[in-house]
C-alpha atoms as a PDB file:
ATOM      1  CA  MET A   1     -15.387 -30.778  19.262  1.00  0.00           C
ATOM      2  CA  THR A   2     -13.162 -30.081  22.095  1.00  0.00           C
ATOM      3  CA  THR A   3     -12.586 -26.534  23.179  1.00  0.00           C
ATOM      4  CA  LEU A   4      -9.356 -25.415  25.007  1.00  0.00           C
ATOM      5  CA  SER A   5     -10.064 -23.382  28.060  1.00  0.00           C
ATOM      6  CA  ALA A   6      -7.455 -20.933  29.312  1.00  0.00           C
ATOM      7  CA  VAL A   7      -5.522 -22.283  32.171  1.00  0.00           C
ATOM      8  CA  ALA A   8      -5.149 -19.746  35.036  1.00  0.00           C
ATOM      9  CA  GLU A   9      -1.724 -18.723  36.141  1.00  0.00           C
ATOM     10  CA  PRO A  10      -1.295 -19.618  39.772  1.00  0.00           C
ATOM     11  CA  GLU A  11      -1.378 -16.549  41.964  1.00  0.00           C
ATOM     12  CA  THR A  12       2.038 -15.669  43.516  1.00  0.00           C
ATOM     13  CA  VAL A  13       1.941 -14.949  47.047  1.00  0.00           C
ATOM     14  CA  GLU A  14       4.420 -12.216  47.936  1.00  0.00           C
ATOM     15  CA  ALA A  15       6.037 -12.320  51.386  1.00  0.00           C
ATOM     16  CA  PRO A  16       4.938  -9.393  53.470  1.00  0.00           C
ATOM     17  CA  ALA A  17       7.469  -6.657  53.452  1.00  0.00           C
ATOM     18  CA  ALA A  18       9.679  -6.420  56.643  1.00  0.00           C
ATOM     19  CA  ARG A  19       8.583  -3.663  58.908  1.00  0.00           C
ATOM     20  CA  ARG A  20      10.368  -2.176  61.916  1.00  0.00           C
ATOM     21  CA  VAL A  21       9.144  -3.092  65.401  1.00  0.00           C
ATOM     22  CA  PRO A  22       8.700   0.192  67.268  1.00  0.00           C
ATOM     23  CA  ILE A  23      11.057   0.974  69.986  1.00  0.00           C
ATOM     24  CA  GLY A  24       9.318   0.802  73.360  1.00  0.00           C
ATOM     25  CA  SER A  25       6.564  -1.532  72.056  1.00  0.00           C
ATOM     26  CA  PRO A  26       5.714  -4.652  74.185  1.00  0.00           C
ATOM     27  CA  LEU A  27       7.432  -6.944  71.658  1.00  0.00           C
ATOM     28  CA  TYR A  28      10.607  -4.751  71.475  1.00  0.00           C
ATOM     29  CA  ASN A  29      10.761  -4.473  75.203  1.00  0.00           C
ATOM     30  CA  ARG A  30      10.509  -8.288  75.535  1.00  0.00           C
ATOM     31  CA  LEU A  31      13.339  -8.687  73.061  1.00  0.00           C
ATOM     32  CA  LEU A  32      15.464  -6.103  74.617  1.00  0.00           C
ATOM     33  CA  GLU A  33      15.031  -7.876  78.115  1.00  0.00           C
ATOM     34  CA  THR A  34      16.136 -11.115  76.418  1.00  0.00           C
ATOM     35  CA  TYR A  35      19.286  -9.541  75.097  1.00  0.00           C
ATOM     36  CA  TYR A  36      20.159  -8.105  78.527  1.00  0.00           C
ATOM     37  CA  HIS A  37      19.477 -11.326  80.144  1.00  0.00           C
ATOM     38  CA  GLU A  38      21.668 -13.140  77.515  1.00  0.00           C
ATOM     39  CA  ALA A  39      24.541 -10.808  78.474  1.00  0.00           C
ATOM     40  CA  GLU A  40      24.106 -11.336  82.014  1.00  0.00           C
ATOM     41  CA  MET A  41      24.103 -15.171  81.631  1.00  0.00           C
ATOM     42  CA  LEU A  42      27.401 -15.080  79.616  1.00  0.00           C
ATOM     43  CA  ASP A  43      29.086 -12.719  81.997  1.00  0.00           C
ATOM     44  CA  GLU A  44      28.204 -14.890  84.941  1.00  0.00           C
ATOM     45  CA  LEU A  45      29.368 -18.010  83.178  1.00  0.00           C
ATOM     46  CA  ARG A  46      25.893 -19.479  83.242  1.00  0.00           C
ATOM     47  CA  PHE A  47      26.482 -21.257  80.029  1.00  0.00           C
ATOM     48  CA  ALA A  48      23.959 -24.169  80.457  1.00  0.00           C
ATOM     49  CA  ASP A  49      21.298 -21.529  81.089  1.00  0.00           C
ATOM     50  CA  TRP A  50      22.514 -19.574  77.954  1.00  0.00           C
ATOM     51  CA  THR A  51      22.134 -22.669  75.799  1.00  0.00           C
ATOM     52  CA  ASP A  52      18.490 -23.023  76.747  1.00  0.00           C
ATOM     53  CA  TRP A  53      17.767 -19.893  74.616  1.00  0.00           C
ATOM     54  CA  LEU A  54      19.480 -21.500  71.498  1.00  0.00           C
ATOM     55  CA  ALA A  55      17.445 -23.145  68.934  1.00  0.00           C
ATOM     56  CA  THR A  56      18.363 -26.713  67.889  1.00  0.00           C
ATOM     57  CA  ASP A  57      18.620 -25.545  64.305  1.00  0.00           C
ATOM     58  CA  LEU A  58      21.011 -22.729  65.342  1.00  0.00           C
ATOM     59  CA  ARG A  59      23.765 -21.315  63.072  1.00  0.00           C
ATOM     60  CA  TYR A  60      26.287 -19.172  64.952  1.00  0.00           C
ATOM     61  CA  THR A  61      28.992 -17.493  62.796  1.00  0.00           C
ATOM     62  CA  ALA A  62      31.696 -14.814  62.785  1.00  0.00           C
ATOM     63  CA  PRO A  63      33.128 -14.126  59.199  1.00  0.00           C
ATOM     64  CA  GLN A  64      36.442 -12.551  58.885  1.00  0.00           C
ATOM     65  CA  ARG A  65      36.698  -8.789  58.470  1.00  0.00           C
ATOM     66  CA  LEU A  66      39.196  -7.539  55.757  1.00  0.00           C
ATOM     67  CA  THR A  67      40.490  -4.041  55.289  1.00  0.00           C
ATOM     68  CA  ARG A  68      39.534  -2.652  51.888  1.00  0.00           C
ATOM     69  CA  LEU A  69      39.642   0.762  50.116  1.00  0.00           C
ATOM     70  CA  LEU A  70      36.343   2.626  50.050  1.00  0.00           C
ATOM     71  CA  ALA A  71      35.700   1.616  46.500  1.00  0.00           C
ATOM     72  CA  ASP A  72      35.640  -1.976  47.688  1.00  0.00           C
ATOM     73  CA  HIS A  73      34.105  -1.486  51.187  1.00  0.00           C
ATOM     74  CA  ASP A  74      31.258  -3.880  50.185  1.00  0.00           C
ATOM     75  CA  LYS A  75      33.936  -6.720  49.998  1.00  0.00           C
ATOM     76  CA  SER A  76      35.178  -6.112  53.641  1.00  0.00           C
ATOM     77  CA  ILE A  77      33.382  -9.114  55.052  1.00  0.00           C
ATOM     78  CA  ASP A  78      34.704 -12.543  53.829  1.00  0.00           C
ATOM     79  CA  ARG A  79      32.107 -15.225  54.662  1.00  0.00           C
ATOM     80  CA  SER A  80      34.342 -17.972  52.995  1.00  0.00           C
ATOM     81  CA  VAL A  81      36.607 -17.683  56.093  1.00  0.00           C
ATOM     82  CA  MET A  82      35.131 -17.701  59.622  1.00  0.00           C
ATOM     83  CA  HIS A  83      36.554 -17.204  63.054  1.00  0.00           C
ATOM     84  CA  PHE A  84      33.876 -19.720  64.056  1.00  0.00           C
ATOM     85  CA  ASP A  85      30.967 -21.449  62.318  1.00  0.00           C
ATOM     86  CA  GLU A  86      28.910 -23.383  64.911  1.00  0.00           C
ATOM     87  CA  SER A  87      25.823 -25.199  65.352  1.00  0.00           C
ATOM     88  CA  TYR A  88      23.673 -26.074  68.367  1.00  0.00           C
ATOM     89  CA  ASN A  89      25.497 -29.300  68.986  1.00  0.00           C
ATOM     90  CA  THR A  90      29.018 -27.804  68.668  1.00  0.00           C
ATOM     91  CA  ILE A  91      28.040 -25.041  71.215  1.00  0.00           C
ATOM     92  CA  LYS A  92      26.721 -27.759  73.508  1.00  0.00           C
ATOM     93  CA  ALA A  93      29.992 -29.581  73.301  1.00  0.00           C
ATOM     94  CA  ARG A  94      31.988 -26.402  74.064  1.00  0.00           C
ATOM     95  CA  VAL A  95      29.717 -25.714  77.015  1.00  0.00           C
ATOM     96  CA  LYS A  96      30.296 -29.395  78.265  1.00  0.00           C
ATOM     97  CA  ARG A  97      34.043 -28.922  77.967  1.00  0.00           C
ATOM     98  CA  LEU A  98      34.050 -25.451  79.833  1.00  0.00           C
ATOM     99  CA  ASN A  99      32.213 -27.118  82.660  1.00  0.00           C
ATOM    100  CA  GLY A 100      34.562 -30.031  82.642  1.00  0.00           C
ATOM    101  CA  ASN A 101      38.245 -30.070  83.483  1.00  0.00           C
ATOM    102  CA  SER A 102      39.836 -29.803  80.056  1.00  0.00           C
ATOM    103  CA  ALA A 103      39.002 -26.080  79.132  1.00  0.00           C
ATOM    104  CA  PHE A 104      42.592 -24.852  79.646  1.00  0.00           C
ATOM    105  CA  ALA A 105      42.071 -21.698  77.673  1.00  0.00           C
ATOM    106  CA  GLU A 106      39.289 -20.633  80.146  1.00  0.00           C
ATOM    107  CA  ASP A 107      40.460 -22.001  83.414  1.00  0.00           C
ATOM    108  CA  PRO A 108      40.562 -19.764  85.274  1.00  0.00           C
ATOM    109  CA  PRO A 109      37.857 -18.143  83.263  1.00  0.00           C
ATOM    110  CA  SER A 110      37.984 -14.788  81.760  1.00  0.00           C
ATOM    111  CA  ARG A 111      36.188 -11.873  83.345  1.00  0.00           C
ATOM    112  CA  THR A 112      33.916 -10.354  80.710  1.00  0.00           C
ATOM    113  CA  ARG A 113      31.438  -7.678  80.377  1.00  0.00           C
ATOM    114  CA  ARG A 114      29.008  -7.465  77.516  1.00  0.00           C
ATOM    115  CA  LEU A 115      27.301  -4.203  76.693  1.00  0.00           C
ATOM    116  CA  VAL A 116      24.504  -4.502  74.196  1.00  0.00           C
ATOM    117  CA  THR A 117      23.097  -1.453  72.398  1.00  0.00           C
ATOM    118  CA  ASN A 118      21.387  -0.046  69.248  1.00  0.00           C
ATOM    119  CA  ILE A 119      18.959  -2.911  69.098  1.00  0.00           C
ATOM    120  CA  ARG A 120      16.816  -2.695  65.852  1.00  0.00           C
ATOM    121  CA  VAL A 121      13.952  -5.361  65.364  1.00  0.00           C
ATOM    122  CA  GLU A 122      12.185  -6.056  62.076  1.00  0.00           C
ATOM    123  CA  THR A 123       9.567  -8.611  61.201  1.00  0.00           C
ATOM    124  CA  THR A 124      10.479 -11.321  58.675  1.00  0.00           C
ATOM    125  CA  ALA A 125       8.503 -13.414  56.102  1.00  0.00           C
ATOM    126  CA  THR A 126       8.155 -16.108  58.662  1.00  0.00           C
ATOM    127  CA  ALA A 127       5.507 -15.665  61.243  1.00  0.00           C
ATOM    128  CA  ASP A 128       6.909 -15.363  64.803  1.00  0.00           C
ATOM    129  CA  GLU A 129      10.531 -14.811  63.646  1.00  0.00           C
ATOM    130  CA  TYR A 130      12.312 -11.458  63.852  1.00  0.00           C
ATOM    131  CA  LYS A 131      15.491 -10.023  62.476  1.00  0.00           C
ATOM    132  CA  VAL A 132      17.421  -8.327  65.232  1.00  0.00           C
ATOM    133  CA  ARG A 133      20.457  -6.179  64.555  1.00  0.00           C
ATOM    134  CA  GLY A 134      22.473  -4.835  67.395  1.00  0.00           C
ATOM    135  CA  TYR A 135      25.811  -3.581  68.445  1.00  0.00           C
ATOM    136  CA  PHE A 136      28.029  -5.025  71.321  1.00  0.00           C
ATOM    137  CA  LEU A 137      31.095  -3.969  73.266  1.00  0.00           C
ATOM    138  CA  LEU A 138      32.896  -6.861  75.018  1.00  0.00           C
ATOM    139  CA  THR A 139      35.578  -6.358  77.580  1.00  0.00           C
ATOM    140  CA  ARG A 140      37.827  -9.218  78.772  1.00  0.00           C
ATOM    141  CA  SER A 141      40.383  -9.561  81.526  1.00  0.00           C
ATOM    142  CA  ARG A 142      42.467 -12.527  82.218  1.00  0.00           C
ATOM    143  CA  PHE A 143      44.587 -13.597  85.232  1.00  0.00           C
ATOM    144  CA  GLU A 144      46.108 -10.648  87.025  1.00  0.00           C
ATOM    145  CA  GLN A 145      46.826  -8.558  83.988  1.00  0.00           C
ATOM    146  CA  SER A 146      45.947  -4.846  84.027  1.00  0.00           C
ATOM    147  CA  LYS A 147      45.434  -4.763  80.379  1.00  0.00           C
ATOM    148  CA  LEU A 148      41.708  -5.053  79.320  1.00  0.00           C
ATOM    149  CA  ALA A 149      41.027  -6.678  75.955  1.00  0.00           C
ATOM    150  CA  VAL A 150      38.202  -4.976  74.123  1.00  0.00           C
ATOM    151  CA  MET A 151      36.095  -6.227  71.114  1.00  0.00           C
ATOM    152  CA  SER A 152      33.260  -4.520  69.305  1.00  0.00           C
ATOM    153  CA  GLY A 153      30.921  -5.337  66.530  1.00  0.00           C
ATOM    154  CA  GLU A 154      27.484  -5.846  65.228  1.00  0.00           C
ATOM    155  CA  ARG A 155      25.345  -8.889  65.381  1.00  0.00           C
ATOM    156  CA  HIS A 156      22.708  -9.951  62.887  1.00  0.00           C
ATOM    157  CA  ASP A 157      20.290 -12.302  64.624  1.00  0.00           C
ATOM    158  CA  ILE A 158      17.140 -14.158  63.769  1.00  0.00           C
ATOM    159  CA  VAL A 159      15.014 -14.756  66.744  1.00  0.00           C
ATOM    160  CA  ARG A 160      11.859 -17.027  67.076  1.00  0.00           C
ATOM    161  CA  ASP A 161       9.014 -16.085  69.464  1.00  0.00           C
ATOM    162  CA  LEU A 162       7.819 -19.181  71.238  1.00  0.00           C
ATOM    163  CA  GLY A 163       5.170 -17.353  73.198  1.00  0.00           C
ATOM    164  CA  GLU A 164       6.605 -17.729  76.775  1.00  0.00           C
ATOM    165  CA  ARG A 165      10.109 -17.036  75.559  1.00  0.00           C
ATOM    166  CA  PHE A 166      12.339 -16.303  72.469  1.00  0.00           C
ATOM    167  CA  GLU A 167      14.936 -18.631  70.883  1.00  0.00           C
ATOM    168  CA  LEU A 168      18.020 -17.672  68.862  1.00  0.00           C
ATOM    169  CA  VAL A 169      17.861 -19.289  65.373  1.00  0.00           C
ATOM    170  CA  SER A 170      20.980 -17.592  63.871  1.00  0.00           C
ATOM    171  CA  ARG A 171      23.660 -15.199  64.622  1.00  0.00           C
ATOM    172  CA  GLU A 172      26.224 -13.591  62.490  1.00  0.00           C
ATOM    173  CA  THR A 173      28.759 -11.639  64.419  1.00  0.00           C
ATOM    174  CA  ILE A 174      30.599  -8.881  62.332  1.00  0.00           C
ATOM    175  CA  LEU A 175      33.698  -7.792  64.228  1.00  0.00           C
ATOM    176  CA  ASP A 176      34.998  -4.348  63.977  1.00  0.00           C
ATOM    177  CA  GLN A 177      38.604  -5.478  64.012  1.00  0.00           C
ATOM    178  CA  ALA A 178      40.414  -7.038  61.073  1.00  0.00           C
ATOM    179  CA  VAL A 179      43.022  -8.301  63.602  1.00  0.00           C
ATOM    180  CA  LEU A 180      41.747  -9.736  66.788  1.00  0.00           C
ATOM    181  CA  GLY A 181      42.962  -7.847  69.956  1.00  0.00           C
ATOM    182  CA  MET A 182      42.919 -10.956  72.128  1.00  0.00           C
ATOM    183  CA  PRO A 183      44.702 -14.209  72.027  1.00  0.00           C
ATOM    184  CA  ASN A 184      41.691 -16.516  71.411  1.00  0.00           C
ATOM    185  CA  LEU A 185      37.954 -16.578  71.002  1.00  0.00           C
ATOM    186  CA  ALA A 186      37.370 -19.222  73.690  1.00  0.00           C
ATOM    187  CA  ILE A 187      34.418 -17.050  74.785  1.00  0.00           C
ATOM    188  CA  PHE A 188      31.006 -16.599  73.358  1.00  0.00           C
ATOM    189  CA  LEU A 189      30.074 -13.411  71.479  1.00  0.00           C
END
């Protein structure tokens, strides 16, 4: 006579809850230094150096901001329409074009200044990857114009710790403006 034995249910392994990385901790300080360095590289037009911190599986996006009533505020970001939706390869192609002689929108190049602030870091379910949220303020000057273009927003990043350095895995830039205050986005945010 055969007896049926109970089949044990597989144990579900829950991902560890995200936890905030303390401000001032060594990990936080390393990440903050990386963000300051990124802003410096972009402002100094060192795009080839900047691409070295991008992961080859990068996703780099900026969805459209819509103006909605307070009751519909949660629908103010439209991810079906993007100002840009890029990968590592498309960014490398843009950098190659910027360093060539066909980047008419950025020759002469814009003068930019990126200010990065309010950096918050959390762990993720993936070991050595961190969720980084921060604010930015970008100023841009073109030619001999006295008018300064300003853009602000929030960035939602995933950053991978490679030990000796970090790499940017994804960035979603949420712009504060529904209508852009500059003629093009030929610059990196």
